[in-house]
Amino acid sequence: VRAGQRLASMLRCTRAWRLPLEGLGPHSPSFARVPVAPSSSGGRGEAEPRPLPLSYSLLDGEAALPAVIFLHGLFGCKTNFNSIAKAFAQQTGRRVLTVDARNHGNSPHSPDMSYEIMSQDLQDLLPQLGLVPCVVVGHSMGGRTAMLLALQRNLAVRQHLLTNLVEVDGRLAWRLNLDALAQHLDKLLTFPQRQESYLGPTLFLLGGNSQFVHPSHHPEIMRLFPRAQIQTVPNAGHWIHAERPQDFIDAIRGFLV
């Protein structure tokens, strides 16, 4: 309770402080302008808050290893982890990302602020950077954001997998043939080499947050299917039909026309 009261007091003092811009001289410190995003929740409550393009710093490392993401706390910014991020990248060889939360650091300002929308910001950013899966380390507010991010992402996968759980003779069992799938998984994750081409119209529908189809795959797609259309559904992962059903339907309807 006392910690919360201290933070509330700090916030009140920060809001009360105003910088007299007209009094700044040539040797006064400079301040960068921060982009301000309009509220996406709207006054009528009909729209959900939209993810914002967060400011970040990414240290390069081994792509085969899961990256490490550092999330700062309330009133903090990504530079809080600068020295730790550099040391971690040097000592582990991993990619390390530090991020400014919305309304912090150099990230855009927005009237929308909650752990749910901060989690959405990261769910939008991390796939764009090719950092899924990853390890998320958060301090205070950043820790809570990391907790919710993990719960939301694990929930989607669990719900998908649990559709294969059935009751047989009073016991739960998988209706998947897990042994066969595990034995041949390497074959299922690649596509057979073919020399012929299909000349009919074809639609490849990709999730904007999915990493299954890379731009490097496009030439081979066009060789096999010269009349292919490659469309991307924004804010969708691998399961477009589950995550964005109407966008999925619209795309197929447009292709059929």
PDB file of C-alpha atoms in Angstrom:
ATOM      1  CA  VAL A   1       0.000   0.000   0.000  1.00  0.00           C
ATOM      2  CA  ARG A   2       2.800   2.417   0.921  1.00  0.00           C
ATOM      3  CA  ALA A   3       4.582   1.736  -2.367  1.00  0.00           C
ATOM      4  CA  GLY A   4       1.389   2.477  -4.251  1.00  0.00           C
ATOM      5  CA  GLN A   5       0.925   5.705  -2.307  1.00  0.00           C
ATOM      6  CA  ARG A   6       4.493   6.777  -3.110  1.00  0.00           C
ATOM      7  CA  LEU A   7       3.964   6.099  -6.814  1.00  0.00           C
ATOM      8  CA  ALA A   8       0.702   8.027  -6.790  1.00  0.00           C
ATOM      9  CA  SER A   9       2.441  10.954  -5.088  1.00  0.00           C
ATOM     10  CA  MET A  10       5.243  10.876  -7.681  1.00  0.00           C
ATOM     11  CA  LEU A  11       2.698  10.877 -10.486  1.00  0.00           C
ATOM     12  CA  ARG A  12       0.866  13.880  -9.014  1.00  0.00           C
ATOM     13  CA  CYS A  13       4.142  15.801  -8.700  1.00  0.00           C
ATOM     14  CA  THR A  14       5.149  14.886 -12.248  1.00  0.00           C
ATOM     15  CA  ARG A  15       1.807  16.019 -13.665  1.00  0.00           C
ATOM     16  CA  ALA A  16       2.009  19.268 -11.724  1.00  0.00           C
ATOM     17  CA  TRP A  17       5.477  20.075 -13.108  1.00  0.00           C
ATOM     18  CA  ARG A  18       5.469  22.160 -16.291  1.00  0.00           C
ATOM     19  CA  LEU A  19       8.461  23.339 -18.281  1.00  0.00           C
ATOM     20  CA  PRO A  20       8.320  27.030 -19.351  1.00  0.00           C
ATOM     21  CA  LEU A  21       9.267  26.521 -23.002  1.00  0.00           C
ATOM     22  CA  GLU A  22       9.391  30.248 -23.713  1.00  0.00           C
ATOM     23  CA  GLY A  23      12.140  30.676 -21.119  1.00  0.00           C
ATOM     24  CA  LEU A  24      14.551  28.194 -22.650  1.00  0.00           C
ATOM     25  CA  GLY A  25      17.795  29.746 -23.822  1.00  0.00           C
ATOM     26  CA  PRO A  26      20.332  28.505 -26.381  1.00  0.00           C
ATOM     27  CA  HIS A  27      22.196  26.513 -23.717  1.00  0.00           C
ATOM     28  CA  SER A  28      19.130  24.948 -22.148  1.00  0.00           C
ATOM     29  CA  PRO A  29      18.606  21.196 -22.446  1.00  0.00           C
ATOM     30  CA  SER A  30      16.650  20.026 -25.489  1.00  0.00           C
ATOM     31  CA  PHE A  31      13.644  17.723 -25.392  1.00  0.00           C
ATOM     32  CA  ALA A  32      12.517  15.470 -28.226  1.00  0.00           C
ATOM     33  CA  ARG A  33       8.898  15.602 -29.259  1.00  0.00           C
ATOM     34  CA  VAL A  34       7.031  12.379 -28.593  1.00  0.00           C
ATOM     35  CA  PRO A  35       4.333  11.238 -31.057  1.00  0.00           C
ATOM     36  CA  VAL A  36       0.822  11.304 -29.656  1.00  0.00           C
ATOM     37  CA  ALA A  37      -1.681   8.683 -30.793  1.00  0.00           C
ATOM     38  CA  PRO A  38      -5.402   9.502 -30.654  1.00  0.00           C
ATOM     39  CA  SER A  39      -7.563   7.389 -28.389  1.00  0.00           C
ATOM     40  CA  SER A  40      -8.739   4.306 -30.243  1.00  0.00           C
ATOM     41  CA  SER A  41     -11.246   3.288 -27.600  1.00  0.00           C
ATOM     42  CA  GLY A  42     -13.518   6.129 -28.657  1.00  0.00           C
ATOM     43  CA  GLY A  43     -16.138   7.910 -26.661  1.00  0.00           C
ATOM     44  CA  ARG A  44     -18.815   5.423 -27.629  1.00  0.00           C
ATOM     45  CA  GLY A  45     -16.848   2.342 -26.642  1.00  0.00           C
ATOM     46  CA  GLU A  46     -17.324   0.654 -30.000  1.00  0.00           C
ATOM     47  CA  ALA A  47     -13.633   0.205 -30.872  1.00  0.00           C
ATOM     48  CA  GLU A  48     -10.895  -1.677 -29.060  1.00  0.00           C
ATOM     49  CA  PRO A  49      -7.574   0.070 -28.337  1.00  0.00           C
ATOM     50  CA  ARG A  50      -5.046  -0.414 -31.122  1.00  0.00           C
ATOM     51  CA  PRO A  51      -1.418  -1.484 -30.635  1.00  0.00           C
ATOM     52  CA  LEU A  52       1.156   1.308 -30.928  1.00  0.00           C
ATOM     53  CA  PRO A  53       4.564   1.220 -32.700  1.00  0.00           C
ATOM     54  CA  LEU A  54       6.820   1.027 -29.665  1.00  0.00           C
ATOM     55  CA  SER A  55      10.311   2.488 -29.511  1.00  0.00           C
ATOM     56  CA  TYR A  56      12.924  -0.238 -29.030  1.00  0.00           C
ATOM     57  CA  SER A  57      16.612  -1.098 -29.161  1.00  0.00           C
ATOM     58  CA  LEU A  58      17.716  -4.480 -30.493  1.00  0.00           C
ATOM     59  CA  LEU A  59      21.167  -5.972 -29.958  1.00  0.00           C
ATOM     60  CA  ASP A  60      22.113  -8.609 -32.507  1.00  0.00           C
ATOM     61  CA  GLY A  61      22.845 -12.204 -31.601  1.00  0.00           C
ATOM     62  CA  GLU A  62      22.369 -15.844 -32.556  1.00  0.00           C
ATOM     63  CA  ALA A  63      19.035 -16.210 -34.368  1.00  0.00           C
ATOM     64  CA  ALA A  64      18.717 -19.875 -33.370  1.00  0.00           C
ATOM     65  CA  LEU A  65      18.484 -18.923 -29.681  1.00  0.00           C
ATOM     66  CA  PRO A  66      15.332 -17.374 -28.175  1.00  0.00           C
ATOM     67  CA  ALA A  67      15.817 -13.638 -27.732  1.00  0.00           C
ATOM     68  CA  VAL A  68      15.615 -11.955 -24.326  1.00  0.00           C
ATOM     69  CA  ILE A  69      13.196  -9.053 -23.886  1.00  0.00           C
ATOM     70  CA  PHE A  70      13.571  -6.532 -21.059  1.00  0.00           C
ATOM     71  CA  LEU A  71      10.511  -4.506 -19.965  1.00  0.00           C
ATOM     72  CA  HIS A  72      11.003  -1.511 -17.660  1.00  0.00           C
ATOM     73  CA  GLY A  73       8.780  -0.438 -14.761  1.00  0.00           C
ATOM     74  CA  LEU A  74       6.464   2.508 -14.178  1.00  0.00           C
ATOM     75  CA  PHE A  75       8.119   5.887 -14.936  1.00  0.00           C
ATOM     76  CA  GLY A  76      11.065   4.008 -16.479  1.00  0.00           C
ATOM     77  CA  CYS A  77      12.313   3.577 -20.036  1.00  0.00           C
ATOM     78  CA  LYS A  78      14.322   1.126 -22.122  1.00  0.00           C
ATOM     79  CA  THR A  79      17.643   2.762 -21.236  1.00  0.00           C
ATOM     80  CA  ASN A  80      17.196   1.490 -17.663  1.00  0.00           C
ATOM     81  CA  PHE A  81      18.447  -1.868 -18.979  1.00  0.00           C
ATOM     82  CA  ASN A  82      21.202  -0.570 -21.315  1.00  0.00           C
ATOM     83  CA  SER A  83      24.210  -1.937 -19.409  1.00  0.00           C
ATOM     84  CA  ILE A  84      22.477  -5.184 -18.492  1.00  0.00           C
ATOM     85  CA  ALA A  85      21.285  -5.713 -22.071  1.00  0.00           C
ATOM     86  CA  LYS A  86      24.794  -5.209 -23.476  1.00  0.00           C
ATOM     87  CA  ALA A  87      26.332  -7.533 -20.899  1.00  0.00           C
ATOM     88  CA  PHE A  88      23.655 -10.155 -21.492  1.00  0.00           C
ATOM     89  CA  ALA A  89      24.174 -10.043 -25.272  1.00  0.00           C
ATOM     90  CA  GLN A  90      27.950 -10.377 -24.878  1.00  0.00           C
ATOM     91  CA  GLN A  91      27.818 -13.174 -22.318  1.00  0.00           C
ATOM     92  CA  THR A  92      25.056 -15.296 -23.885  1.00  0.00           C
ATOM     93  CA  GLY A  93      25.271 -14.527 -27.611  1.00  0.00           C
ATOM     94  CA  ARG A  94      21.499 -13.968 -27.704  1.00  0.00           C
ATOM     95  CA  ARG A  95      19.566 -11.139 -29.306  1.00  0.00           C
ATOM     96  CA  VAL A  96      18.444  -8.706 -26.621  1.00  0.00           C
ATOM     97  CA  LEU A  97      15.546  -6.279 -26.976  1.00  0.00           C
ATOM     98  CA  THR A  98      14.732  -3.350 -24.716  1.00  0.00           C
ATOM     99  CA  VAL A  99      11.396  -1.598 -25.210  1.00  0.00           C
ATOM    100  CA  ASP A 100       9.739   1.637 -24.167  1.00  0.00           C
ATOM    101  CA  ALA A 101       6.181   0.956 -23.008  1.00  0.00           C
ATOM    102  CA  ARG A 102       3.455   3.203 -24.405  1.00  0.00           C
ATOM    103  CA  ASN A 103       3.347   6.578 -22.650  1.00  0.00           C
ATOM    104  CA  HIS A 104       6.990   6.060 -21.608  1.00  0.00           C
ATOM    105  CA  GLY A 105      10.357   6.941 -23.116  1.00  0.00           C
ATOM    106  CA  ASN A 106      10.236   7.523 -26.871  1.00  0.00           C
ATOM    107  CA  SER A 107       7.124   5.434 -27.502  1.00  0.00           C
ATOM    108  CA  PRO A 108       3.933   7.220 -28.601  1.00  0.00           C
ATOM    109  CA  HIS A 109       1.554   8.712 -26.068  1.00  0.00           C
ATOM    110  CA  SER A 110      -2.017   7.462 -25.948  1.00  0.00           C
ATOM    111  CA  PRO A 111      -5.032   7.943 -23.657  1.00  0.00           C
ATOM    112  CA  ASP A 112      -5.365   4.129 -23.649  1.00  0.00           C
ATOM    113  CA  MET A 113      -3.344   2.518 -20.862  1.00  0.00           C
ATOM    114  CA  SER A 114      -3.800  -0.943 -19.386  1.00  0.00           C
ATOM    115  CA  TYR A 115      -1.882  -4.191 -19.014  1.00  0.00           C
ATOM    116  CA  GLU A 116      -4.095  -5.698 -21.704  1.00  0.00           C
ATOM    117  CA  ILE A 117      -3.158  -3.085 -24.298  1.00  0.00           C
ATOM    118  CA  MET A 118       0.539  -3.136 -23.273  1.00  0.00           C
ATOM    119  CA  SER A 119       0.497  -6.881 -23.862  1.00  0.00           C
ATOM    120  CA  GLN A 120      -1.113  -6.289 -27.263  1.00  0.00           C
ATOM    121  CA  ASP A 121       1.619  -3.779 -28.118  1.00  0.00           C
ATOM    122  CA  LEU A 122       4.206  -6.508 -27.568  1.00  0.00           C
ATOM    123  CA  GLN A 123       2.186  -9.154 -29.388  1.00  0.00           C
ATOM    124  CA  ASP A 124       2.226  -6.788 -32.369  1.00  0.00           C
ATOM    125  CA  LEU A 125       5.938  -5.889 -32.130  1.00  0.00           C
ATOM    126  CA  LEU A 126       7.677  -9.174 -31.336  1.00  0.00           C
ATOM    127  CA  PRO A 127       6.543 -11.129 -34.438  1.00  0.00           C
ATOM    128  CA  GLN A 128       7.455  -8.162 -36.646  1.00  0.00           C
ATOM    129  CA  LEU A 129      11.025  -8.399 -35.341  1.00  0.00           C
ATOM    130  CA  GLY A 130      11.119 -12.188 -35.664  1.00  0.00           C
ATOM    131  CA  LEU A 131      11.525 -12.598 -31.903  1.00  0.00           C
ATOM    132  CA  VAL A 132       8.942 -15.325 -31.253  1.00  0.00           C
ATOM    133  CA  PRO A 133       9.471 -17.423 -29.183  1.00  0.00           C
ATOM    134  CA  CYS A 134      11.433 -15.393 -26.641  1.00  0.00           C
ATOM    135  CA  VAL A 135      12.230 -14.958 -22.948  1.00  0.00           C
ATOM    136  CA  VAL A 136      10.605 -11.918 -21.317  1.00  0.00           C
ATOM    137  CA  VAL A 137      12.100 -10.243 -18.242  1.00  0.00           C
ATOM    138  CA  GLY A 138      10.092  -7.454 -16.648  1.00  0.00           C
ATOM    139  CA  HIS A 139      10.489  -5.130 -13.674  1.00  0.00           C
ATOM    140  CA  SER A 140       7.419  -4.052 -11.692  1.00  0.00           C
ATOM    141  CA  MET A 141       4.932  -2.807 -14.339  1.00  0.00           C
ATOM    142  CA  GLY A 142       7.013  -4.591 -16.959  1.00  0.00           C
ATOM    143  CA  GLY A 143       6.842  -7.793 -14.917  1.00  0.00           C
ATOM    144  CA  ARG A 144       3.057  -7.647 -14.808  1.00  0.00           C
ATOM    145  CA  THR A 145       2.983  -7.018 -18.549  1.00  0.00           C
ATOM    146  CA  ALA A 146       5.227 -10.059 -19.073  1.00  0.00           C
ATOM    147  CA  MET A 147       2.940 -12.185 -16.889  1.00  0.00           C
ATOM    148  CA  LEU A 148      -0.166 -11.217 -18.865  1.00  0.00           C
ATOM    149  CA  LEU A 149       1.642 -11.668 -22.183  1.00  0.00           C
ATOM    150  CA  ALA A 150       2.605 -15.217 -21.226  1.00  0.00           C
ATOM    151  CA  LEU A 151      -0.899 -16.067 -20.020  1.00  0.00           C
ATOM    152  CA  GLN A 152      -2.567 -14.697 -23.144  1.00  0.00           C
ATOM    153  CA  ARG A 153      -0.170 -16.368 -25.629  1.00  0.00           C
ATOM    154  CA  ASN A 154      -0.135 -19.741 -23.759  1.00  0.00           C
ATOM    155  CA  LEU A 155      -3.934 -19.654 -23.570  1.00  0.00           C
ATOM    156  CA  ALA A 156      -4.349 -19.503 -27.373  1.00  0.00           C
ATOM    157  CA  VAL A 157      -2.058 -22.489 -27.899  1.00  0.00           C
ATOM    158  CA  ARG A 158      -3.690 -24.499 -25.098  1.00  0.00           C
ATOM    159  CA  GLN A 159      -7.167 -23.875 -26.483  1.00  0.00           C
ATOM    160  CA  HIS A 160      -6.080 -25.086 -29.903  1.00  0.00           C
ATOM    161  CA  LEU A 161      -4.429 -28.233 -28.547  1.00  0.00           C
ATOM    162  CA  LEU A 162      -7.321 -29.075 -26.231  1.00  0.00           C
ATOM    163  CA  THR A 163      -9.657 -29.470 -29.230  1.00  0.00           C
ATOM    164  CA  ASN A 164      -7.852 -32.801 -29.755  1.00  0.00           C
ATOM    165  CA  LEU A 165      -8.639 -34.076 -26.268  1.00  0.00           C
ATOM    166  CA  VAL A 166     -11.570 -36.523 -26.151  1.00  0.00           C
ATOM    167  CA  GLU A 167     -13.159 -38.872 -23.616  1.00  0.00           C
ATOM    168  CA  VAL A 168     -12.806 -42.601 -24.292  1.00  0.00           C
ATOM    169  CA  ASP A 169     -14.295 -45.112 -21.842  1.00  0.00           C
ATOM    170  CA  GLY A 170     -14.413 -42.538 -19.098  1.00  0.00           C
ATOM    171  CA  ARG A 171     -10.815 -41.405 -19.598  1.00  0.00           C
ATOM    172  CA  LEU A 172      -9.282 -38.470 -21.449  1.00  0.00           C
ATOM    173  CA  ALA A 173      -7.199 -39.357 -24.494  1.00  0.00           C
ATOM    174  CA  TRP A 174      -5.657 -37.675 -27.513  1.00  0.00           C
ATOM    175  CA  ARG A 175      -7.423 -38.295 -30.790  1.00  0.00           C
ATOM    176  CA  LEU A 176      -4.137 -37.434 -32.506  1.00  0.00           C
ATOM    177  CA  ASN A 177      -1.752 -40.222 -33.461  1.00  0.00           C
ATOM    178  CA  LEU A 178       1.099 -38.558 -31.589  1.00  0.00           C
ATOM    179  CA  ASP A 179       3.598 -41.359 -32.271  1.00  0.00           C
ATOM    180  CA  ALA A 180       3.188 -41.126 -36.050  1.00  0.00           C
ATOM    181  CA  LEU A 181       3.213 -37.338 -36.040  1.00  0.00           C
ATOM    182  CA  ALA A 182       6.392 -37.204 -33.952  1.00  0.00           C
ATOM    183  CA  GLN A 183       8.111 -39.759 -36.192  1.00  0.00           C
ATOM    184  CA  HIS A 184       7.390 -37.800 -39.379  1.00  0.00           C
ATOM    185  CA  LEU A 185       7.351 -34.233 -38.073  1.00  0.00           C
ATOM    186  CA  ASP A 186      10.411 -33.225 -40.103  1.00  0.00           C
ATOM    187  CA  LYS A 187       8.582 -34.148 -43.314  1.00  0.00           C
ATOM    188  CA  LEU A 188       5.445 -32.265 -42.286  1.00  0.00           C
ATOM    189  CA  LEU A 189       7.381 -29.046 -41.665  1.00  0.00           C
ATOM    190  CA  THR A 190       8.739 -28.946 -45.232  1.00  0.00           C
ATOM    191  CA  PHE A 191       7.202 -29.157 -48.717  1.00  0.00           C
ATOM    192  CA  PRO A 192       8.102 -31.844 -51.298  1.00  0.00           C
ATOM    193  CA  GLN A 193      10.364 -30.744 -54.144  1.00  0.00           C
ATOM    194  CA  ARG A 194       8.303 -30.433 -57.353  1.00  0.00           C
ATOM    195  CA  GLN A 195       9.275 -29.348 -60.871  1.00  0.00           C
ATOM    196  CA  GLU A 196       5.837 -28.851 -62.414  1.00  0.00           C
ATOM    197  CA  SER A 197       3.719 -25.709 -62.026  1.00  0.00           C
ATOM    198  CA  TYR A 198       0.000 -25.151 -61.440  1.00  0.00           C
ATOM    199  CA  LEU A 199      -1.339 -22.492 -63.810  1.00  0.00           C
ATOM    200  CA  GLY A 200      -4.704 -21.915 -62.117  1.00  0.00           C
ATOM    201  CA  PRO A 201      -5.509 -19.016 -59.768  1.00  0.00           C
ATOM    202  CA  THR A 202      -4.246 -19.583 -56.219  1.00  0.00           C
ATOM    203  CA  LEU A 203      -4.521 -17.611 -52.980  1.00  0.00           C
ATOM    204  CA  PHE A 204      -1.879 -17.712 -50.237  1.00  0.00           C
ATOM    205  CA  LEU A 205      -3.288 -16.097 -47.104  1.00  0.00           C
ATOM    206  CA  LEU A 206      -0.689 -15.200 -44.476  1.00  0.00           C
ATOM    207  CA  GLY A 207      -1.017 -13.963 -40.904  1.00  0.00           C
ATOM    208  CA  GLY A 208       0.858 -10.730 -40.374  1.00  0.00           C
ATOM    209  CA  ASN A 209       2.261 -12.031 -37.069  1.00  0.00           C
ATOM    210  CA  SER A 210       3.097 -15.504 -38.374  1.00  0.00           C
ATOM    211  CA  GLN A 211       6.652 -16.558 -39.205  1.00  0.00           C
ATOM    212  CA  PHE A 212       5.714 -19.689 -41.170  1.00  0.00           C
ATOM    213  CA  VAL A 213       6.020 -18.097 -44.616  1.00  0.00           C
ATOM    214  CA  HIS A 214       9.038 -15.822 -45.125  1.00  0.00           C
ATOM    215  CA  PRO A 215       9.597 -13.414 -48.012  1.00  0.00           C
ATOM    216  CA  SER A 216      12.398 -15.748 -49.137  1.00  0.00           C
ATOM    217  CA  HIS A 217       9.705 -18.355 -49.873  1.00  0.00           C
ATOM    218  CA  HIS A 218       7.840 -16.109 -52.310  1.00  0.00           C
ATOM    219  CA  PRO A 219       9.965 -16.855 -55.423  1.00  0.00           C
ATOM    220  CA  GLU A 220       9.390 -20.585 -55.030  1.00  0.00           C
ATOM    221  CA  ILE A 221       5.678 -19.996 -54.481  1.00  0.00           C
ATOM    222  CA  MET A 222       5.502 -17.994 -57.701  1.00  0.00           C
ATOM    223  CA  ARG A 223       7.471 -20.664 -59.583  1.00  0.00           C
ATOM    224  CA  LEU A 224       5.066 -23.385 -58.526  1.00  0.00           C
ATOM    225  CA  PHE A 225       1.946 -21.185 -58.770  1.00  0.00           C
ATOM    226  CA  PRO A 226       2.592 -18.411 -61.351  1.00  0.00           C
ATOM    227  CA  ARG A 227      -0.873 -16.876 -60.871  1.00  0.00           C
ATOM    228  CA  ALA A 228      -0.688 -16.846 -57.076  1.00  0.00           C
ATOM    229  CA  GLN A 229      -1.974 -13.945 -54.988  1.00  0.00           C
ATOM    230  CA  ILE A 230      -0.143 -13.501 -51.681  1.00  0.00           C
ATOM    231  CA  GLN A 231      -2.221 -11.586 -49.151  1.00  0.00           C
ATOM    232  CA  THR A 232      -1.461 -10.767 -45.524  1.00  0.00           C
ATOM    233  CA  VAL A 233      -4.049 -10.395 -42.747  1.00  0.00           C
ATOM    234  CA  PRO A 234      -2.745  -7.831 -40.222  1.00  0.00           C
ATOM    235  CA  ASN A 235      -2.721  -8.694 -36.501  1.00  0.00           C
ATOM    236  CA  ALA A 236      -3.231 -12.403 -37.183  1.00  0.00           C
ATOM    237  CA  GLY A 237      -0.988 -15.314 -36.340  1.00  0.00           C
ATOM    238  CA  HIS A 238      -0.837 -18.770 -37.860  1.00  0.00           C
ATOM    239  CA  TRP A 239      -4.514 -19.550 -37.174  1.00  0.00           C
ATOM    240  CA  ILE A 240      -6.112 -16.776 -39.227  1.00  0.00           C
ATOM    241  CA  HIS A 241      -9.496 -18.486 -39.388  1.00  0.00           C
ATOM    242  CA  ALA A 242      -9.665 -18.561 -35.561  1.00  0.00           C
ATOM    243  CA  GLU A 243      -8.098 -15.176 -34.792  1.00  0.00           C
ATOM    244  CA  ARG A 244      -9.606 -13.075 -37.601  1.00  0.00           C
ATOM    245  CA  PRO A 245     -12.588 -15.083 -38.929  1.00  0.00           C
ATOM    246  CA  GLN A 246     -14.260 -12.217 -40.790  1.00  0.00           C
ATOM    247  CA  ASP A 247     -11.008 -11.145 -42.450  1.00  0.00           C
ATOM    248  CA  PHE A 248     -10.501 -14.780 -43.406  1.00  0.00           C
ATOM    249  CA  ILE A 249     -13.980 -14.983 -44.949  1.00  0.00           C
ATOM    250  CA  ASP A 250     -13.583 -11.634 -46.743  1.00  0.00           C
ATOM    251  CA  ALA A 251     -10.277 -12.660 -48.287  1.00  0.00           C
ATOM    252  CA  ILE A 252     -11.676 -15.925 -49.654  1.00  0.00           C
ATOM    253  CA  ARG A 253     -14.831 -14.213 -50.927  1.00  0.00           C
ATOM    254  CA  GLY A 254     -12.690 -11.660 -52.725  1.00  0.00           C
ATOM    255  CA  PHE A 255     -10.632 -14.438 -54.297  1.00  0.00           C
ATOM    256  CA  LEU A 256     -13.769 -16.281 -55.470  1.00  0.00           C
ATOM    257  CA  VAL A 257     -15.032 -13.161 -57.237  1.00  0.00           C
TER     258      VAL A 257
END
